[in-house]
């Protein structure tokens, strides 16, 4: 998500909107090198689709997993599938076939979807933190508080917040005047990356609105996630027995890992975008790929390893498959 590499001044651009934008893979690499680099990318995408698809299938087919925690896990898996699907066509198209061009409107559509799924992931992680707090602090009322109807309402509220808060972004970009340089910094479209191709005198509203969106979505979500875990720790400490404390906290390990692998790259990318203009382009490129591709691949692995119910259901499914062969 680094700034586009350009040597021309853009302060005196007349109104112009490019029909296509040019995507960039990994700086300094040619077509052959991109094809070699595509191997780990393919592996990550394969794990993301198989892993999250398996999680959804297992939860749907296993009645014992029809409880609040696993409903939220289903939402996370669905969001991760959407996130991976948004970047896969352009990333692998560039790495495999050197397809760099993307239509301007198609770019804005991809950008909108990437940001929507990003905000959705943040929202789901917050909902999962609330789920863990209720399960630990109010275990006897857990299922009474988080009923199916309540979970559906939470899911719809998260979807509505993401879709509505990000809807102005494509229209704010459409009104801008762009310069002749139409090279993006990545193999996908990201709001700050597209915005930096425009006349810098026109982007004040875009910058302010982007800041408002990130503060009111991921910013607020991260604060409430931290608050939830402070309350969880206070509740666990009040239990007294060390063994019981560890057993209780162990139910949160998967979620903590999912939070870290999502928010750390996101914060790093935001900082690089705003204050890291002097950094080599490869830095922002790597962080952007980690942010968008790694969480969808690692989340199903983390939950498969740490969640005993998921692990048991997976074993049963594999044994059933082996018996039918």
CSV table of C-alpha atoms in Angstrom, one decimal:
chain,number,residue,atom,x,y,z
A,1,UNK,CA,0.0,0.0,0.0
A,2,UNK,CA,2.9,2.3,-0.5
A,3,UNK,CA,2.6,5.5,-2.6
A,4,UNK,CA,2.9,5.1,-6.3
A,5,UNK,CA,6.4,5.6,-7.7
A,6,UNK,CA,6.2,8.6,-9.9
A,7,UNK,CA,8.6,11.4,-10.9
A,8,UNK,CA,6.2,13.9,-12.3
A,9,UNK,CA,4.4,16.7,-10.6
A,10,UNK,CA,0.7,16.3,-10.3
A,11,UNK,CA,-0.2,19.7,-8.9
A,12,UNK,CA,-1.4,21.1,-12.2
A,13,UNK,CA,-3.5,18.2,-13.6
A,14,UNK,CA,-6.5,19.0,-15.7
A,15,UNK,CA,-9.6,16.9,-15.2
A,16,UNK,CA,-8.9,13.4,-16.3
A,17,UNK,CA,-10.1,9.9,-15.3
A,18,UNK,CA,-8.2,6.9,-16.7
A,19,UNK,CA,-10.2,4.1,-18.4
A,20,UNK,CA,-7.8,1.5,-16.9
A,21,UNK,CA,-5.3,1.4,-14.1
A,22,UNK,CA,-2.1,-0.6,-14.1
A,23,UNK,CA,-1.5,-3.0,-11.2
A,24,UNK,CA,2.0,-3.8,-9.8
A,25,UNK,CA,3.1,-7.1,-8.3
A,26,UNK,CA,6.3,-7.2,-6.2
A,27,UNK,CA,8.6,-4.3,-7.0
A,28,UNK,CA,11.8,-5.3,-8.9
A,29,UNK,CA,10.5,-8.7,-10.1
A,30,UNK,CA,9.9,-9.7,-13.7
A,31,UNK,CA,7.3,-12.1,-15.1
A,32,UNK,CA,9.3,-15.3,-14.4
A,33,UNK,CA,10.1,-14.3,-10.9
A,34,UNK,CA,6.4,-13.4,-10.3
A,35,UNK,CA,5.4,-16.9,-11.5
A,36,UNK,CA,7.8,-18.5,-8.9
A,37,UNK,CA,6.5,-16.2,-6.2
A,38,UNK,CA,3.0,-17.2,-7.1
A,39,UNK,CA,3.6,-20.7,-5.6
A,40,UNK,CA,3.3,-19.6,-2.0
A,41,UNK,CA,0.4,-17.3,-2.9
A,42,UNK,CA,-1.4,-20.2,-4.5
A,43,UNK,CA,-0.8,-22.3,-1.3
A,44,UNK,CA,-2.2,-19.5,0.9
A,45,UNK,CA,-5.3,-19.2,-1.3
A,46,UNK,CA,-5.8,-22.9,-1.4
A,47,UNK,CA,-5.6,-23.2,2.3
A,48,UNK,CA,-8.0,-20.2,2.7
A,49,UNK,CA,-10.7,-21.7,0.5
A,50,UNK,CA,-10.4,-25.3,1.7
A,51,UNK,CA,-9.9,-24.4,5.3
A,52,UNK,CA,-12.8,-21.9,5.6
A,53,UNK,CA,-15.0,-24.0,3.4
A,54,UNK,CA,-14.4,-27.0,5.7
A,55,UNK,CA,-15.1,-25.0,8.8
A,56,UNK,CA,-18.5,-23.9,7.3
A,57,UNK,CA,-19.3,-27.4,6.2
A,58,UNK,CA,-18.4,-28.9,9.6
A,59,UNK,CA,-20.4,-26.4,11.6
A,60,UNK,CA,-23.4,-26.8,9.3
A,61,UNK,CA,-23.4,-30.6,9.4
A,62,UNK,CA,-22.6,-31.0,13.2
A,63,UNK,CA,-25.6,-30.3,15.5
A,64,UNK,CA,-23.4,-30.1,18.6
A,65,UNK,CA,-21.6,-27.1,17.1
A,66,UNK,CA,-24.8,-25.1,16.7
A,67,UNK,CA,-24.0,-22.7,19.5
A,68,UNK,CA,-23.1,-19.0,19.6
A,69,UNK,CA,-19.3,-19.4,19.5
A,70,UNK,CA,-19.4,-21.5,16.3
A,71,UNK,CA,-22.0,-19.3,14.7
A,72,UNK,CA,-19.6,-16.4,15.0
A,73,UNK,CA,-16.8,-18.7,13.7
A,74,UNK,CA,-19.0,-19.4,10.7
A,75,UNK,CA,-19.3,-15.6,10.1
A,76,UNK,CA,-15.5,-15.3,10.3
A,77,UNK,CA,-15.0,-18.1,7.9
A,78,UNK,CA,-17.4,-16.6,5.4
A,79,UNK,CA,-15.8,-13.2,5.6
A,80,UNK,CA,-12.3,-14.8,5.1
A,81,UNK,CA,-13.6,-16.5,2.0
A,82,UNK,CA,-14.9,-13.2,0.7
A,83,UNK,CA,-11.6,-11.5,1.4
A,84,UNK,CA,-9.6,-14.1,-0.4
A,85,UNK,CA,-12.0,-14.1,-3.3
A,86,UNK,CA,-11.6,-10.3,-3.7
A,87,UNK,CA,-7.9,-10.3,-4.3
A,88,UNK,CA,-7.4,-13.7,-6.0
A,89,UNK,CA,-8.4,-12.9,-9.6
A,90,UNK,CA,-6.1,-9.8,-10.0
A,91,UNK,CA,-3.2,-11.2,-7.9
A,92,UNK,CA,-2.9,-14.5,-9.7
A,93,UNK,CA,-3.8,-13.0,-13.0
A,94,UNK,CA,-0.8,-10.6,-12.7
A,95,UNK,CA,1.6,-13.3,-11.3
A,96,UNK,CA,0.6,-16.0,-13.9
A,97,UNK,CA,-0.4,-14.1,-17.0
A,98,UNK,CA,1.1,-10.7,-16.5
A,99,UNK,CA,-2.3,-9.1,-16.7
A,100,UNK,CA,-1.7,-5.6,-15.3
A,101,UNK,CA,-4.7,-3.7,-16.6
A,102,UNK,CA,-7.9,-3.3,-14.6
A,103,UNK,CA,-10.9,-1.1,-15.6
A,104,UNK,CA,-11.3,2.0,-13.5
A,105,UNK,CA,-14.9,1.1,-12.4
A,106,UNK,CA,-13.9,-2.6,-11.8
A,107,UNK,CA,-11.0,-1.3,-9.6
A,108,UNK,CA,-13.4,0.8,-7.6
A,109,UNK,CA,-15.7,-2.2,-7.2
A,110,UNK,CA,-12.9,-4.4,-6.0
A,111,UNK,CA,-11.7,-1.7,-3.7
A,112,UNK,CA,-15.2,-1.3,-2.1
A,113,UNK,CA,-15.5,-5.1,-1.6
A,114,UNK,CA,-12.0,-5.4,0.0
A,115,UNK,CA,-12.7,-2.6,2.5
A,116,UNK,CA,-16.2,-4.0,3.2
A,117,UNK,CA,-14.8,-7.4,4.1
A,118,UNK,CA,-12.0,-5.8,6.1
A,119,UNK,CA,-14.5,-3.9,8.2
A,120,UNK,CA,-16.6,-7.0,8.5
A,121,UNK,CA,-13.6,-9.0,9.8
A,122,UNK,CA,-13.0,-6.4,12.4
A,123,UNK,CA,-16.7,-6.5,13.4
A,124,UNK,CA,-16.8,-10.3,13.7
A,125,UNK,CA,-13.7,-10.3,15.8
A,126,UNK,CA,-15.4,-7.8,18.2
A,127,UNK,CA,-18.5,-10.0,18.3
A,128,UNK,CA,-16.4,-13.0,19.1
A,129,UNK,CA,-14.7,-11.1,21.9
A,130,UNK,CA,-18.2,-10.3,23.3
A,131,UNK,CA,-19.2,-13.9,23.0
A,132,UNK,CA,-16.1,-15.0,25.0
A,133,UNK,CA,-16.9,-12.4,27.7
A,134,UNK,CA,-20.5,-13.5,28.0
A,135,UNK,CA,-19.5,-17.2,28.1
A,136,UNK,CA,-17.0,-16.6,30.9
A,137,UNK,CA,-18.7,-13.9,32.9
A,138,UNK,CA,-22.3,-15.2,32.5
A,139,UNK,CA,-22.0,-18.9,31.8
A,140,UNK,CA,-25.5,-19.8,33.1
A,141,UNK,CA,-27.2,-17.2,30.9
A,142,UNK,CA,-24.8,-17.6,27.9
A,143,UNK,CA,-27.3,-19.2,25.5
A,144,UNK,CA,-30.2,-17.1,26.8
A,145,UNK,CA,-28.3,-13.9,26.0
A,146,UNK,CA,-26.9,-14.9,22.6
A,147,UNK,CA,-29.9,-16.5,21.1
A,148,UNK,CA,-30.1,-17.3,17.4
A,149,UNK,CA,-32.3,-14.3,16.8
A,150,UNK,CA,-29.8,-12.1,18.6
A,151,UNK,CA,-26.9,-13.5,16.6
A,152,UNK,CA,-28.7,-12.9,13.3
A,153,UNK,CA,-29.4,-9.3,14.3
A,154,UNK,CA,-25.7,-8.8,15.2
A,155,UNK,CA,-24.7,-10.2,11.8
A,156,UNK,CA,-27.1,-8.0,9.9
A,157,UNK,CA,-26.0,-4.9,11.9
A,158,UNK,CA,-22.3,-5.7,11.1
A,159,UNK,CA,-23.1,-6.1,7.4
A,160,UNK,CA,-25.2,-2.9,7.3
A,161,UNK,CA,-22.4,-0.9,9.1
A,162,UNK,CA,-19.8,-2.1,6.7
A,163,UNK,CA,-21.8,-1.6,3.5
A,164,UNK,CA,-23.1,1.8,4.4
A,165,UNK,CA,-20.0,3.3,6.0
A,166,UNK,CA,-17.9,2.5,2.9
A,167,UNK,CA,-20.5,3.2,0.2
A,168,UNK,CA,-19.3,6.8,-0.3
A,169,UNK,CA,-15.7,5.8,-1.1
A,170,UNK,CA,-16.1,4.9,-4.8
A,171,UNK,CA,-18.2,8.0,-5.4
A,172,UNK,CA,-15.6,10.2,-3.7
A,173,UNK,CA,-12.9,8.7,-6.0
A,174,UNK,CA,-15.1,9.1,-9.1
A,175,UNK,CA,-15.3,12.9,-8.6
A,176,UNK,CA,-11.5,13.4,-8.5
A,177,UNK,CA,-9.2,14.6,-11.3
A,178,UNK,CA,-6.5,12.1,-12.0
A,179,UNK,CA,-3.1,12.5,-13.6
A,180,UNK,CA,-1.5,10.6,-16.5
A,181,UNK,CA,0.3,8.2,-14.2
A,182,UNK,CA,-2.1,5.3,-13.6
A,183,UNK,CA,0.1,2.8,-11.9
A,184,UNK,CA,-1.1,1.3,-8.6
A,185,UNK,CA,1.3,-0.1,-6.0
A,186,UNK,CA,-0.3,-3.5,-5.6
A,187,UNK,CA,-2.0,-6.3,-7.5
A,188,UNK,CA,-5.4,-5.1,-6.2
A,189,UNK,CA,-7.2,-1.8,-5.6
A,190,UNK,CA,-7.0,-0.1,-2.2
A,191,UNK,CA,-8.5,3.3,-1.4
A,192,UNK,CA,-5.4,5.1,-0.3
A,193,UNK,CA,-3.5,3.7,-3.3
A,194,UNK,CA,-6.1,4.8,-5.9
A,195,UNK,CA,-6.5,8.2,-4.1
A,196,UNK,CA,-2.8,9.0,-4.4
A,197,UNK,CA,-3.1,8.9,-8.2
A,198,UNK,CA,-5.4,11.9,-8.1
A,199,UNK,CA,-4.6,15.6,-7.9
A,200,UNK,CA,-3.4,16.1,-4.3
A,201,UNK,CA,-5.3,19.4,-4.1
A,202,UNK,CA,-8.6,17.5,-4.5
A,203,UNK,CA,-8.2,14.6,-2.0
A,204,UNK,CA,-8.8,16.4,1.3
A,205,UNK,CA,-12.3,15.1,1.7
A,206,UNK,CA,-11.2,11.5,0.8
A,207,UNK,CA,-8.4,11.7,3.4
A,208,UNK,CA,-10.7,12.9,6.1
A,209,UNK,CA,-13.5,10.5,5.3
A,210,UNK,CA,-11.0,7.6,5.2
A,211,UNK,CA,-9.7,8.6,8.6
A,212,UNK,CA,-13.2,8.8,10.0
A,213,UNK,CA,-14.2,5.4,8.7
A,214,UNK,CA,-11.1,3.6,10.1
A,215,UNK,CA,-11.5,5.3,13.5
A,216,UNK,CA,-15.2,4.6,13.8
A,217,UNK,CA,-14.9,0.9,12.6
A,218,UNK,CA,-11.6,-0.9,13.2
A,219,UNK,CA,-10.5,1.8,15.8
A,220,UNK,CA,-13.6,1.4,18.0
A,221,UNK,CA,-13.7,-2.3,17.5
A,222,UNK,CA,-10.1,-2.7,18.7
A,223,UNK,CA,-10.8,-0.6,21.8
A,224,UNK,CA,-13.8,-2.7,22.7
A,225,UNK,CA,-11.9,-5.9,22.1
A,226,UNK,CA,-9.2,-4.8,24.5
A,227,UNK,CA,-11.9,-3.8,27.0
A,228,UNK,CA,-13.6,-7.2,26.6
A,229,UNK,CA,-10.4,-9.0,27.5
A,230,UNK,CA,-9.8,-6.7,30.5
A,231,UNK,CA,-13.2,-7.7,31.8
A,232,UNK,CA,-12.5,-11.4,31.0
A,233,UNK,CA,-9.2,-11.2,32.9
A,234,UNK,CA,-10.9,-9.6,35.9
A,235,UNK,CA,-13.5,-12.3,35.8
A,236,UNK,CA,-11.0,-15.1,35.5
A,237,UNK,CA,-8.8,-13.7,38.3
A,238,UNK,CA,-11.9,-13.7,40.6
A,239,UNK,CA,-12.2,-17.5,40.0
A,240,UNK,CA,-9.1,-18.0,42.3
A,241,UNK,CA,-7.9,-21.5,41.3
A,242,UNK,CA,-4.9,-21.3,38.9
A,243,UNK,CA,-5.9,-24.4,36.9
A,244,UNK,CA,-9.4,-23.2,36.4
A,245,UNK,CA,-8.1,-19.8,35.3
A,246,UNK,CA,-5.9,-21.3,32.7
A,247,UNK,CA,-8.6,-23.6,31.4
A,248,UNK,CA,-11.0,-20.7,31.1
A,249,UNK,CA,-8.4,-18.4,29.3
A,250,UNK,CA,-7.5,-21.3,27.0
A,251,UNK,CA,-10.9,-21.0,25.3
A,252,UNK,CA,-9.8,-17.5,24.2
A,253,UNK,CA,-6.4,-18.4,22.7
A,254,UNK,CA,-7.8,-19.0,19.1
A,255,UNK,CA,-9.6,-15.7,19.1
A,256,UNK,CA,-6.6,-13.8,20.5
A,257,UNK,CA,-4.4,-15.2,17.7
A,258,UNK,CA,-7.0,-14.2,15.1
A,259,UNK,CA,-7.2,-10.7,16.5
A,260,UNK,CA,-3.4,-10.3,16.4
A,261,UNK,CA,-2.8,-11.6,12.9
A,262,UNK,CA,-5.5,-9.2,11.6
A,263,UNK,CA,-5.0,-6.0,13.6
A,264,UNK,CA,-1.1,-5.9,13.6
A,265,UNK,CA,-0.7,-5.9,9.8
A,266,UNK,CA,-3.7,-3.5,9.5
A,267,UNK,CA,-2.1,-1.0,11.9
A,268,UNK,CA,1.3,-1.4,10.3
A,269,UNK,CA,-0.2,-0.8,6.8
A,270,UNK,CA,-2.0,2.3,8.0
A,271,UNK,CA,1.2,3.7,9.6
A,272,UNK,CA,3.2,3.0,6.5
A,273,UNK,CA,0.6,4.6,4.3
A,274,UNK,CA,0.6,7.8,6.3
A,275,UNK,CA,4.1,8.1,7.6
A,276,UNK,CA,6.3,5.7,5.7
A,277,UNK,CA,6.7,7.4,2.3
A,278,UNK,CA,10.5,7.1,2.6
A,279,UNK,CA,10.4,3.3,3.1
A,280,UNK,CA,11.2,1.0,0.2
A,281,UNK,CA,8.1,0.0,-1.8
A,282,UNK,CA,8.7,-3.7,-1.0
A,283,UNK,CA,7.9,-3.0,2.7
A,284,UNK,CA,4.3,-1.8,2.0
A,285,UNK,CA,3.8,-4.5,-0.6
A,286,UNK,CA,4.7,-7.3,1.8
A,287,UNK,CA,2.6,-5.8,4.7
A,288,UNK,CA,-0.4,-5.4,2.3
A,289,UNK,CA,-0.2,-9.1,1.2
A,290,UNK,CA,0.2,-10.2,4.9
A,291,UNK,CA,-2.9,-8.1,5.8
A,292,UNK,CA,-5.2,-9.4,3.1
A,293,UNK,CA,-4.0,-13.0,2.4
A,294,UNK,CA,-2.5,-14.4,5.6
A,295,UNK,CA,-5.5,-14.1,8.0
A,296,UNK,CA,-7.9,-16.0,5.7
A,297,UNK,CA,-5.4,-18.8,5.5
A,298,UNK,CA,-4.3,-19.0,9.1
A,299,UNK,CA,-7.6,-18.6,10.9
A,300,UNK,CA,-9.1,-22.0,9.9
A,301,UNK,CA,-5.7,-23.6,10.9
A,302,UNK,CA,-5.7,-21.9,14.3
A,303,UNK,CA,-9.3,-22.9,15.1
A,304,UNK,CA,-8.8,-26.4,13.9
A,305,UNK,CA,-5.8,-26.8,16.2
A,306,UNK,CA,-7.1,-25.0,19.3
A,307,UNK,CA,-10.8,-25.8,19.2
A,308,UNK,CA,-11.4,-29.3,20.5
A,309,UNK,CA,-15.1,-29.5,19.1
A,310,UNK,CA,-13.9,-28.4,15.7
A,311,UNK,CA,-11.0,-30.9,15.8
A,312,UNK,CA,-13.3,-33.8,16.8
A,313,UNK,CA,-15.8,-32.9,14.1
A,314,UNK,CA,-13.0,-32.8,11.5
A,315,UNK,CA,-11.7,-36.2,12.6
A,316,UNK,CA,-15.3,-37.7,12.3
A,317,UNK,CA,-15.7,-36.2,8.9
A,318,UNK,CA,-12.3,-37.6,7.7
A,319,UNK,CA,-13.0,-41.1,9.2
A,320,UNK,CA,-16.4,-41.1,7.5
A,321,UNK,CA,-14.8,-40.2,4.1
A,322,UNK,CA,-12.2,-42.9,4.5
A,323,UNK,CA,-14.9,-45.5,5.3
A,324,UNK,CA,-16.9,-44.6,2.2
A,325,UNK,CA,-13.9,-45.0,-0.1
